[in-house]
Amino acid sequence: MAKPKRRYVCQACGSVAARWQGQCADCGEWNTLAEDAPKTVFSAKHDLSSGGRTIAFTPLDQPGEMPRRRASGLAEFDRALGGGLVPGSAILMGGDPGIGKSTLLLQVSAHIANHGGLAVYVSGEEAAGQVRLRAERLGLSKAPIQMAAATSVRDILTTLGTMDPPSMLVIDSIQTMHSDQIEGAPGTVSQVRGCAFELIRYAKENGVTLILVGHVTKDGTIAGPRVLEHMVDVVMSFEGERSHQYRILRSLKNRFGPVDEIGVFAMEGDGLAEVGNPSMLFLSGREEPMAGSAVFPAMEGTRPVLVEIQALIVRLQSGATPRRAVVGWDNGRMAMLLAVLEARCGLNFSSAEVYLNVAGGYRLSDPAADLAVAAALVSALGDKPLSNNAVWFGEVSLAGEIRPVAHSSIRQRESAKLGFERGFGPAGGPGAEKGMKFTGLAMLPNLVDRILSDA
Ligand code: TYD
Ligand code: MG
């Protein structure tokens, strides 16, 4: 028999190479290729067309059962999930180290356990004593959570087999789990995939909500093994800046609900507190207008959130390459906006360093941010403060048009509620809301004229 071929699997993206290389050819990560268990070599006569069982087809319009959902007790958590925990589903939760994943899941487990559910929390990262200390700090040490420190999936599944299936099973984290059936160290793609597969199968067969904590790679995408994202029903990411108080729970994929709602939390001394009305959190609340600062009424699902966008422009004397740095927004999008401002409005950023920051550690994903970012950049460039009772929203095209965006009226109404009086947005839209004076801008040069001439 031929010797099984060696194969190497990238631990970051899961792609397979025949030879070891320092850099993965697919995702470009360095030192991520590791030898994987040899693949079964199929014989040429590989026939699957007989010998199986027949499966039943059903029409789509058959009355099906809607998944029952269980409230977690944290309304913001349920909101991000699209309405609570679905039994028999698998959720992957990613997030930077120290952002609060373990804290959040311990709080959710405690609530389920306190309300008649059975919650099992398996920690592969911390010793049982450490988890107990955290629970004490959160005031949850009385909650009847079934807690264990374990890393062997066989031990975990054997134990679960001897008891009633829990309502919720937390595995913190999937990268620490290992299966003795699979070669390789914990955290390698084959281990992570194999362990997740077994745990998900257990969850589906027993109607358990499984939550897998996953680590996040440097560039912020969920967990080395992208393969996991395909295996689970829901992918959530817990975001925020560790130095800031606010945390946002976002769902990136959801087989049972929408993906545009967020949950907002504040990290406090005794754990994560829910923030029911987040619209003001990301405003800095200063009195004096400052050049380079613009307020943007963002939409997160059905909720408006007002955020302050700050730009700083530093002219360089020497011919050094100017820096561009963006925190909380897309790098490529800022480069595009700078190019449009140069090409369509004749502004010159080429010898200047450009810094852009979204206040409060918030990450913007709403395309309507373009106009507010442009306003902040132009204001910083011309050193002209924008009126501090104004908000800005609209999408900018490569031609320099300001394009209409969704939810113009909700954005304005929330702004008016928070004391703003002027709105600048796309021309030809639905117009002003009560309490707001709205100015429609058709093209980016209109915005530039308005800011630079309006001293
Ligand atoms: P943790 O849940 O351990 O993060 P993760 O599991 O995502 O790595 O959160 C740890 C951080 O949260 C830690 O830096 C301290 C902070 N924290 C608080 O501020 N208040 C608290 O009540 C707790 C438990 C943690
Ligand atoms: Mg943790």
Coordinates of C-alpha atoms and ligand atoms in Angstrom, one line a residue:
M1 CA 0.0 0.0 0.0
A2 CA 1.2 3.5 -0.8
K3 CA 2.5 5.5 2.0
P4 CA -0.2 8.1 3.0
K5 CA 0.7 11.6 1.8
R6 CA 1.7 14.2 4.2
R7 CA -0.4 17.3 4.2
Y8 CA -0.1 20.6 5.9
V9 CA -3.0 22.7 7.1
C10 CA -3.0 26.4 7.8
Q11 CA -4.1 26.9 11.4
A12 CA -5.5 30.3 10.6
C13 CA -7.7 29.7 7.5
G14 CA -7.8 25.9 7.2
S15 CA -6.4 25.7 3.7
V16 CA -4.3 22.7 2.8
A17 CA -0.8 22.6 1.2
A18 CA 1.2 19.6 0.0
R19 CA 4.5 21.0 1.3
W20 CA 5.4 23.0 4.4
Q21 CA 5.8 26.7 3.8
G22 CA 6.7 29.6 6.1
Q23 CA 3.7 31.6 4.8
C24 CA 0.2 30.4 4.0
A25 CA -0.4 30.9 0.3
D26 CA -4.1 31.5 0.9
C27 CA -4.4 33.9 3.8
G28 CA -0.8 35.2 4.0
E29 CA -0.3 34.4 7.7
W30 CA 3.2 33.4 8.8
N31 CA 4.2 30.2 10.6
T32 CA 0.7 28.8 10.6
L33 CA 1.2 25.6 8.6
A34 CA 1.2 22.5 10.6
E35 CA 1.3 18.8 9.6
D36 CA -2.1 17.3 9.8
A37 CA -3.2 13.7 10.2
P38 CA -2.9 11.9 6.8
K39 CA -6.1 11.9 4.7
T40 CA -7.7 8.6 3.9
V41 CA -6.7 7.6 0.4
F42 CA -9.8 6.5 -1.5
S43 CA -9.5 3.6 -3.9
A44 CA -10.4 4.3 -7.5
K45 CA -13.5 2.1 -7.1
H46 CA -15.3 4.5 -4.8
D47 CA -19.0 3.9 -5.3
L48 CA -21.6 5.5 -3.1
S49 CA -24.6 5.0 -5.3
S50 CA -26.0 2.0 -3.4
G51 CA -26.1 0.5 0.0
G52 CA -27.4 3.6 1.8
R53 CA -30.8 4.3 3.3
T54 CA -33.4 6.4 1.4
I55 CA -34.1 9.8 2.7
A56 CA -37.5 11.5 2.8
F57 CA -38.1 14.8 0.9
T58 CA -40.6 17.2 2.3
P59 CA -42.1 20.3 0.7
L60 CA -41.1 23.7 2.1
D61 CA -44.7 24.8 2.8
Q62 CA -45.3 22.0 5.4
P63 CA -46.1 23.5 8.8
G64 CA -42.8 23.4 10.6
E65 CA -42.1 24.1 14.2
M66 CA -40.7 27.5 15.0
P67 CA -37.7 27.1 17.3
R68 CA -38.8 27.9 20.9
R69 CA -36.4 30.4 22.4
R70 CA -35.2 30.7 25.9
A71 CA -34.6 34.2 27.3
S72 CA -31.2 34.5 28.7
G73 CA -32.2 37.2 31.2
L74 CA -29.9 39.8 29.6
A75 CA -32.2 41.6 27.2
E76 CA -29.2 43.0 25.3
F77 CA -27.8 39.5 24.8
D78 CA -31.1 38.2 23.6
R79 CA -31.5 41.2 21.3
A80 CA -28.2 40.5 19.6
L81 CA -29.1 36.8 19.2
G82 CA -32.4 37.8 17.5
G83 CA -34.6 37.0 20.5
G84 CA -33.0 34.5 22.9
L85 CA -31.3 31.1 22.9
V86 CA -32.5 28.5 20.5
P87 CA -32.4 24.9 21.9
G88 CA -30.2 22.6 19.8
S89 CA -28.2 25.5 18.2
A90 CA -24.5 26.2 18.3
I91 CA -23.2 29.7 18.9
L92 CA -19.6 30.8 18.4
M93 CA -18.6 33.8 20.4
G94 CA -15.3 35.6 19.4
G95 CA -13.6 38.6 20.9
D96 CA -10.2 39.9 21.9
P97 CA -8.7 38.5 25.1
G98 CA -9.9 40.3 28.1
I99 CA -12.9 41.9 26.5
G100 CA -15.3 40.1 28.8
K101 CA -16.5 36.9 27.0
S102 CA -16.1 34.7 30.1
T103 CA -17.7 37.3 32.3
L104 CA -20.7 37.7 29.9
L105 CA -21.2 33.9 29.6
L106 CA -20.9 33.4 33.3
Q107 CA -23.6 36.0 33.9
V108 CA -25.9 34.4 31.3
S109 CA -25.3 30.9 32.8
A110 CA -26.1 32.2 36.2
H111 CA -29.4 33.7 35.0
I112 CA -30.4 30.4 33.3
A113 CA -29.4 28.4 36.4
N114 CA -31.3 30.8 38.7
H115 CA -34.5 30.5 36.6
G116 CA -34.9 26.8 36.6
G117 CA -32.6 25.9 33.7
L118 CA -29.5 23.7 33.9
A119 CA -26.4 25.6 32.9
V120 CA -23.1 23.8 32.4
Y121 CA -19.9 25.9 32.2
V122 CA -16.7 24.2 31.2
S123 CA -13.6 26.2 31.4
G124 CA -10.5 25.0 29.6
E125 CA -8.6 28.2 30.3
E126 CA -9.0 28.8 33.9
A127 CA -9.0 26.6 37.0
A128 CA -12.2 26.0 38.8
G129 CA -11.0 28.3 41.6
Q130 CA -10.4 31.2 39.3
V131 CA -13.9 30.9 37.8
R132 CA -15.3 30.7 41.3
L133 CA -13.4 33.9 42.3
R134 CA -14.9 35.7 39.3
A135 CA -18.4 34.5 40.2
E136 CA -17.9 35.8 43.7
R137 CA -16.8 39.2 42.3
L138 CA -19.9 39.2 40.1
G139 CA -22.1 38.3 43.1
L140 CA -23.1 35.1 41.4
S141 CA -21.5 32.5 43.7
K142 CA -25.0 31.3 44.8
A143 CA -26.2 30.6 41.3
P144 CA -26.5 26.8 40.8
I145 CA -24.2 26.6 37.7
Q146 CA -22.6 23.3 37.0
M147 CA -19.0 24.3 36.6
A148 CA -16.0 22.3 35.7
A149 CA -12.4 22.8 34.5
A150 CA -11.8 20.3 31.7
T151 CA -10.2 20.1 28.3
S152 CA -11.0 16.5 27.2
V153 CA -14.1 16.4 25.0
R154 CA -14.4 12.7 25.7
D155 CA -14.5 13.4 29.4
I156 CA -17.0 16.2 28.9
L157 CA -19.3 14.2 26.7
T158 CA -19.1 11.1 28.9
T159 CA -20.1 13.1 31.9
L160 CA -22.9 14.8 30.1
G161 CA -24.1 11.4 29.0
T162 CA -24.7 10.4 32.6
M163 CA -27.0 13.4 33.4
D164 CA -30.0 15.2 32.0
P165 CA -29.0 17.4 29.1
P166 CA -28.5 21.0 30.2
S167 CA -30.4 23.9 28.7
M168 CA -27.1 25.6 28.0
L169 CA -23.5 24.4 27.6
V170 CA -20.6 26.9 27.6
I171 CA -17.2 25.7 26.3
D172 CA -14.6 28.4 27.2
S173 CA -12.7 28.1 24.8
I174 CA -12.9 25.7 21.9
Q175 CA -9.2 26.2 21.2
T176 CA -8.3 24.6 24.5
M177 CA -10.3 21.4 23.9
H178 CA -8.8 18.2 22.6
S179 CA -10.0 14.8 21.4
D180 CA -7.9 11.7 21.9
Q181 CA -9.4 10.5 18.5
I182 CA -7.5 13.1 16.6
E183 CA -3.8 13.8 16.2
G184 CA -2.4 17.1 16.9
A185 CA -2.1 19.6 19.8
P186 CA -5.2 21.5 21.1
G187 CA -5.9 24.5 19.0
T188 CA -4.9 23.0 15.6
V189 CA -7.5 23.0 12.9
S190 CA -8.1 19.3 13.0
Q191 CA -8.6 19.3 16.8
V192 CA -10.8 22.4 16.8
R193 CA -12.9 21.0 14.0
G194 CA -13.2 17.6 15.5
C195 CA -14.0 18.8 19.0
A196 CA -16.5 21.3 17.7
F197 CA -18.2 18.6 15.5
E198 CA -18.7 16.2 18.5
L199 CA -20.0 19.0 20.8
I200 CA -22.3 20.3 18.1
R201 CA -23.6 16.8 17.5
Y202 CA -24.3 16.4 21.2
A203 CA -26.1 19.7 21.3
K204 CA -28.3 19.0 18.3
E205 CA -29.3 15.5 19.5
N206 CA -30.2 16.7 23.0
G207 CA -31.7 20.1 22.3
V208 CA -28.9 21.9 24.1
T209 CA -27.8 25.5 23.4
L210 CA -24.1 25.3 22.9
I211 CA -21.9 28.3 23.2
L212 CA -18.3 28.0 22.0
V213 CA -15.9 30.7 22.9
G214 CA -13.4 31.3 20.1
H215 CA -10.2 33.3 20.0
V216 CA -9.7 36.1 17.5
T217 CA -6.8 36.6 15.2
K218 CA -4.7 39.7 15.1
D219 CA -6.7 41.3 12.3
G220 CA -10.0 40.9 14.2
T221 CA -11.6 38.1 12.3
I222 CA -13.0 35.3 14.5
A223 CA -10.7 32.5 15.5
G224 CA -7.9 31.0 13.6
P225 CA -10.0 28.2 12.3
R226 CA -12.5 29.9 9.9
V227 CA -13.9 26.4 9.5
L228 CA -15.8 26.8 12.7
E229 CA -17.9 29.6 11.3
H230 CA -19.4 27.2 8.8
M231 CA -20.2 24.6 11.4
V232 CA -22.2 26.8 13.9
D233 CA -25.6 28.4 13.5
V234 CA -24.7 31.7 15.0
V235 CA -21.4 33.7 15.0
M236 CA -21.2 36.5 17.5
S237 CA -18.4 38.9 18.1
F238 CA -17.9 40.8 21.4
E239 CA -16.2 44.1 20.6
G240 CA -14.9 47.2 22.3
E241 CA -11.6 48.8 23.4
R242 CA -10.3 47.3 26.6
S243 CA -9.4 50.8 27.8
H244 CA -13.1 51.9 27.3
Q245 CA -16.0 50.8 29.3
Y246 CA -18.5 50.0 26.5
R247 CA -18.8 46.6 24.8
I248 CA -20.9 45.7 21.8
L249 CA -22.2 42.3 21.1
R250 CA -22.8 41.8 17.4
S251 CA -24.0 38.8 15.4
L252 CA -22.1 38.2 12.2
K253 CA -24.1 35.2 11.1
N254 CA -27.5 34.0 12.4
R255 CA -29.5 31.1 11.0
F256 CA -32.4 32.0 13.2
G257 CA -32.7 35.7 13.0
P258 CA -31.4 39.0 11.7
V259 CA -27.8 40.1 12.0
D260 CA -28.2 43.8 12.4
E261 CA -29.1 44.3 16.0
I262 CA -26.4 44.8 18.6
G263 CA -26.3 44.4 22.4
V264 CA -24.6 47.1 24.3
F265 CA -23.0 46.6 27.7
A266 CA -20.8 48.5 30.1
M267 CA -18.0 46.8 32.0
E268 CA -18.3 47.8 35.6
G269 CA -16.7 46.7 38.8
D270 CA -19.3 43.9 39.3
G271 CA -19.5 42.7 35.7
L272 CA -21.3 43.7 32.6
A273 CA -24.3 46.0 32.9
E274 CA -26.8 46.3 30.2
V275 CA -27.2 49.6 28.4
G276 CA -30.7 49.8 27.2
N277 CA -30.5 53.2 25.5
P278 CA -27.1 53.5 23.9
S279 CA -27.8 56.6 21.7
M280 CA -25.7 59.0 23.8
L281 CA -22.8 56.8 24.9
F282 CA -20.4 57.7 22.1
L283 CA -20.7 61.5 22.3
S284 CA -18.0 63.2 24.2
G285 CA -20.3 65.9 25.6
R286 CA -17.9 68.8 25.2
E287 CA -19.3 72.4 25.1
E288 CA -16.9 74.3 22.8
P289 CA -17.0 73.4 19.1
M290 CA -13.6 71.9 18.0
A291 CA -12.2 71.6 14.5
G292 CA -12.2 68.1 13.2
S293 CA -15.1 66.8 15.2
A294 CA -18.5 65.8 13.6
V295 CA -21.5 63.9 15.1
F296 CA -22.9 61.1 13.1
P297 CA -26.3 59.5 13.8
A298 CA -25.6 55.9 13.2
M299 CA -28.1 53.1 12.9
E300 CA -27.5 49.8 14.6
G301 CA -30.4 47.5 13.5
T302 CA -33.5 49.4 14.6
R303 CA -31.7 51.6 17.1
P304 CA -30.0 55.0 16.5
V305 CA -26.6 55.6 18.1
L306 CA -25.0 59.0 17.9
V307 CA -21.2 58.9 17.7
E308 CA -18.6 61.5 17.5
I309 CA -16.0 61.3 14.7
Q310 CA -12.7 63.0 15.3
A311 CA -10.2 63.9 12.6
L312 CA -6.7 65.4 13.0
I313 CA -4.5 66.6 10.2
V314 CA -0.9 67.4 10.7
R315 CA 1.0 69.1 7.9
L316 CA 4.5 67.7 7.3
Q317 CA 7.4 69.9 6.6
S318 CA 9.8 67.3 5.3
G319 CA 9.2 64.9 2.5
A320 CA 8.6 61.9 4.8
T321 CA 5.8 59.6 3.9
P322 CA 2.7 60.8 5.8
R323 CA 0.9 58.4 8.1
R324 CA -2.8 57.5 7.9
A325 CA -4.3 55.9 10.9
V326 CA -7.9 55.0 11.5
V327 CA -9.5 53.7 14.7
G328 CA -13.1 52.5 14.6
W329 CA -13.7 52.8 10.9
D330 CA -12.6 51.1 7.7
N331 CA -9.1 52.0 6.5
G332 CA -9.9 51.5 2.8
R333 CA -13.0 53.6 3.1
M334 CA -11.0 56.5 4.5
A335 CA -8.4 56.2 1.7
M336 CA -11.3 56.3 -0.7
L337 CA -12.9 59.3 0.9
L338 CA -9.5 61.2 0.9
A339 CA -9.1 60.4 -2.8
V340 CA -12.6 61.7 -3.6
L341 CA -12.0 64.9 -1.6
E342 CA -8.7 65.4 -3.6
A343 CA -10.1 64.5 -7.0
R344 CA -13.6 66.1 -6.8
C345 CA -13.1 69.0 -4.4
G346 CA -9.4 70.0 -5.1
L347 CA -8.3 69.6 -1.5
N348 CA -4.8 68.5 -0.8
F349 CA -4.0 65.8 1.8
S350 CA -0.9 64.5 0.1
S351 CA 1.7 66.0 2.4
A352 CA -0.4 65.7 5.6
E353 CA -0.7 63.0 8.2
V354 CA -4.4 62.0 8.7
Y355 CA -5.8 60.5 11.8
L356 CA -9.3 59.4 12.3
N357 CA -10.9 58.2 15.5
V358 CA -14.4 57.2 16.5
A359 CA -15.0 58.2 20.1
G360 CA -15.6 55.7 22.9
G361 CA -14.1 52.7 21.3
Y362 CA -17.1 52.3 18.9
R363 CA -16.7 50.5 15.6
L364 CA -18.7 52.0 12.8
S365 CA -20.1 49.8 10.1
D366 CA -23.0 52.0 8.8
P367 CA -22.2 53.3 5.2
A368 CA -23.9 56.5 6.0
A369 CA -20.9 57.6 8.0
D370 CA -19.1 58.9 4.9
L371 CA -20.6 62.4 5.1
A372 CA -19.7 62.8 8.8
V373 CA -16.2 61.6 8.2
A374 CA -15.8 63.9 5.2
A375 CA -17.1 66.8 7.4
A376 CA -14.6 66.0 10.1
L377 CA -11.8 65.8 7.6
V378 CA -12.6 69.0 5.9
S379 CA -13.1 70.8 9.2
A380 CA -9.7 69.6 10.4
L381 CA -8.0 70.5 7.2
G382 CA -9.4 74.1 7.2
D383 CA -9.3 74.4 11.0
K384 CA -12.9 75.4 10.9
P385 CA -15.0 74.0 13.8
L386 CA -18.4 72.6 12.8
S387 CA -21.4 73.9 14.7
N388 CA -21.8 71.7 17.7
N389 CA -25.5 71.3 17.3
A390 CA -25.3 69.7 13.9
V391 CA -25.3 66.0 12.8
W392 CA -24.1 64.7 9.4
F393 CA -25.1 61.5 7.5
G394 CA -25.0 60.3 3.9
E395 CA -23.0 58.0 1.7
V396 CA -20.4 59.4 -0.7
S397 CA -19.9 57.9 -4.1
L398 CA -16.6 57.9 -6.1
A399 CA -18.1 60.6 -8.3
G400 CA -18.5 62.8 -5.2
E401 CA -22.3 62.5 -5.0
I402 CA -23.9 62.4 -1.6
R403 CA -26.3 59.4 -1.8
P404 CA -29.5 58.8 0.1
V405 CA -29.3 56.4 3.1
A406 CA -31.9 54.5 5.0
H407 CA -33.7 55.7 8.1
S408 CA -33.2 59.4 7.6
S409 CA -36.2 60.2 9.8
I410 CA -35.1 58.0 12.7
R411 CA -31.7 59.5 12.6
Q412 CA -33.0 63.0 12.8
R413 CA -35.6 62.3 15.4
E414 CA -33.1 60.8 17.8
S415 CA -30.7 63.7 17.1
A416 CA -33.5 66.2 17.9
K417 CA -34.2 64.2 21.1
L418 CA -30.6 64.6 22.2
G419 CA -30.7 68.4 21.6
F420 CA -29.2 68.7 18.1
E421 CA -30.9 71.2 15.9
R422 CA -29.3 70.9 12.5
G423 CA -29.1 68.0 10.1
F424 CA -27.0 67.7 7.0
G425 CA -27.7 64.8 4.7
P426 CA -28.4 63.8 1.1
A427 CA -30.5 66.1 -1.0
G428 CA -33.8 64.9 -2.3
G429 CA -34.5 62.8 0.7
P430 CA -37.5 62.8 3.0
G431 CA -36.5 66.2 4.4
A432 CA -36.6 67.6 7.9
E433 CA -38.1 66.0 10.9
K434 CA -39.8 67.9 13.7
G435 CA -37.4 70.0 15.7
M436 CA -34.6 69.8 13.1
K437 CA -33.5 72.2 10.4
F438 CA -32.3 69.9 7.6
T439 CA -30.0 70.9 4.7
G440 CA -29.7 68.6 1.8
L441 CA -26.3 68.4 0.1
A442 CA -26.1 67.0 -3.4
M443 CA -22.4 66.8 -4.0
L444 CA -19.3 66.7 -1.8
P445 CA -18.1 70.2 -3.1
N446 CA -21.3 71.6 -1.6
L447 CA -20.2 70.3 1.8
V448 CA -16.6 71.6 1.4
D449 CA -17.9 75.1 0.4
R450 CA -20.3 75.1 3.3
I451 CA -17.6 74.3 5.9
L452 CA -14.8 76.3 4.5
S453 CA -16.7 79.5 3.8
D454 CA -18.8 79.3 7.0
A455 CA -16.3 80.8 9.4
Ligands
TYD1 P1 -12.9 38.2 30.8 O1 -14.4 37.9 30.9 O2 -12.0 37.3 31.5 O3 -12.5 38.3 29.3 P2 -12.3 37.2 28.2 O4 -12.9 36.0 28.7 O5 -13.0 37.8 27.0 O6 -10.8 37.1 28.0 O7 -12.8 39.7 31.3 C1 -11.7 40.1 31.9 C2 -11.6 41.6 32.0 O8 -12.8 42.2 32.5 C3 -10.6 41.9 33.0 O9 -9.6 42.6 32.4 C4 -11.2 42.6 34.1 C5 -12.5 43.0 33.6 N1 -13.6 42.9 34.6 C6 -14.2 44.0 35.2 O10 -13.8 45.1 34.9 N2 -15.2 43.8 36.1 C7 -15.6 42.6 36.5 O11 -16.5 42.5 37.3 C8 -15.0 41.4 35.9 C9 -15.4 40.0 36.3 C10 -14.0 41.6 35.0
MG2 MG -12.0 34.1 29.1

